[in-house]
């Protein structure tokens, strides 16, 4: 999903509904949005598609999810404003492992109502 966003021009707010469990290898970070308007304040929201638990998991020696300079990203585990239906799980036990990593001045980002597991 991040590779597709990185390779596209964003022309509005994006909402990604997670509809099932995902296996993640950490190979694609989310970079700053390329937009057709340099003054844009477009947002990206990642949320569950319904009120059942979704797990995004992998065994990654680095970061499972990386926001690499990306701004205005919300990862919201709620469905319809309530509950906790997103789990992020990095199964790696290496010292460099992380589950969600914000780097290179990633700012104005929110992670809420999620279960986050890692080393």
Coordinates of C-alpha atoms in Angstrom, one line a residue:
X1 CA 0.0 0.0 0.0
X2 CA 2.8 2.5 0.9
X3 CA 4.6 1.7 -2.3
X4 CA 1.5 2.6 -4.3
X5 CA 1.0 5.9 -2.5
X6 CA 4.7 6.8 -2.8
X7 CA 4.5 6.2 -6.6
X8 CA 1.3 8.3 -7.0
X9 CA 0.3 12.0 -6.9
X10 CA -2.2 12.5 -4.1
X11 CA -5.0 14.8 -5.0
X12 CA -7.2 14.5 -1.8
X13 CA -7.5 12.9 1.6
X14 CA -7.0 9.2 1.6
X15 CA -8.7 6.6 3.8
X16 CA -7.5 3.0 3.8
X17 CA -9.8 0.4 5.3
X18 CA -8.1 -2.7 6.5
X19 CA -10.5 -5.6 5.8
X20 CA -8.4 -8.6 6.9
X21 CA -5.1 -9.7 8.5
X22 CA -1.9 -8.6 6.7
X23 CA 1.6 -9.9 6.6
X24 CA 4.1 -7.0 6.4
X25 CA 7.8 -7.3 5.6
X26 CA 8.7 -3.6 6.4
X27 CA 10.2 -3.0 3.0
X28 CA 8.2 0.1 2.1
X29 CA 8.1 3.2 4.2
X30 CA 5.5 5.9 3.7
X31 CA 7.3 9.0 2.3
X32 CA 5.9 12.6 2.1
X33 CA 2.9 12.7 -0.2
X34 CA 3.6 13.9 -3.7
X35 CA 0.7 16.3 -4.5
X36 CA -0.4 18.5 -7.3
X37 CA -0.6 21.4 -4.8
X38 CA 2.5 22.2 -2.8
X39 CA 0.4 23.9 -0.1
X40 CA -1.8 20.9 0.4
X41 CA -2.8 19.6 3.8
X42 CA -4.1 16.2 2.6
X43 CA -4.3 13.5 5.2
X44 CA -4.0 9.7 5.2
X45 CA -6.2 7.6 7.6
X46 CA -5.6 3.9 8.2
X47 CA -8.6 2.2 9.9
X48 CA -10.3 -1.1 10.3
X49 CA -13.0 -1.9 7.7
X50 CA -15.4 -3.3 10.4
X51 CA -15.6 -4.1 14.1
X52 CA -13.5 -7.3 14.1
X53 CA -9.8 -7.5 15.0
X54 CA -7.3 -7.0 12.1
X55 CA -3.7 -7.9 12.7
X56 CA -0.8 -6.5 10.7
X57 CA 2.2 -8.6 11.6
X58 CA 5.7 -9.6 10.5
X59 CA 9.1 -10.5 11.7
X60 CA 11.2 -7.4 10.8
X61 CA 14.7 -6.7 12.1
X62 CA 14.0 -3.0 11.6
X63 CA 10.6 -1.2 11.6
X64 CA 7.4 -3.0 10.7
X65 CA 5.7 0.4 9.8
X66 CA 7.8 3.4 8.9
X67 CA 6.6 6.9 8.4
X68 CA 9.6 8.4 6.6
X69 CA 8.9 12.2 6.7
X70 CA 5.2 11.6 6.1
X71 CA 2.9 14.1 7.8
X72 CA -0.8 14.1 8.7
X73 CA -1.1 10.3 9.0
X74 CA -3.7 8.9 11.4
X75 CA -3.6 5.2 12.3
X76 CA -6.9 4.7 14.1
X77 CA -7.9 1.3 15.5
X78 CA -11.5 2.4 16.1
X79 CA -14.5 1.5 13.9
X80 CA -17.3 3.9 13.9
X81 CA -15.5 5.9 16.6
X82 CA -15.3 3.1 19.2
X83 CA -13.3 0.0 20.0
X84 CA -9.8 -1.2 19.3
X85 CA -9.7 -3.3 16.1
X86 CA -6.1 -2.9 14.8
X87 CA -3.1 -4.8 16.1
X88 CA 0.4 -4.1 14.9
X89 CA 2.8 -6.9 15.8
X90 CA 6.5 -7.1 15.1
X91 CA 7.7 -10.6 16.1
X92 CA 11.4 -9.9 15.7
X93 CA 13.4 -9.9 19.0
X94 CA 16.5 -8.1 17.6
X95 CA 17.6 -4.9 19.3
X96 CA 16.9 -2.7 16.2
X97 CA 13.3 -4.0 15.8
X98 CA 10.4 -1.6 16.2
X99 CA 6.7 -1.8 15.4
X100 CA 6.0 1.8 14.3
X101 CA 8.8 4.2 13.6
X102 CA 8.5 7.9 12.7
X103 CA 11.7 9.3 11.1
X104 CA 13.0 12.2 9.1
X105 CA 10.8 14.8 10.6
X106 CA 7.5 12.9 10.3
X107 CA 5.1 15.2 12.1
X108 CA 1.4 15.8 12.9
X109 CA 0.8 12.0 13.0
X110 CA -1.5 10.1 15.3
X111 CA -1.7 6.5 16.4
X112 CA -4.7 5.8 18.6
X113 CA -6.9 3.0 19.8
X114 CA -4.5 0.3 18.5
X115 CA -2.7 -2.6 20.1
X116 CA 1.0 -2.4 19.4
X117 CA 3.3 -5.3 20.2
X118 CA 7.0 -5.7 19.6
X119 CA 10.4 -6.4 21.2

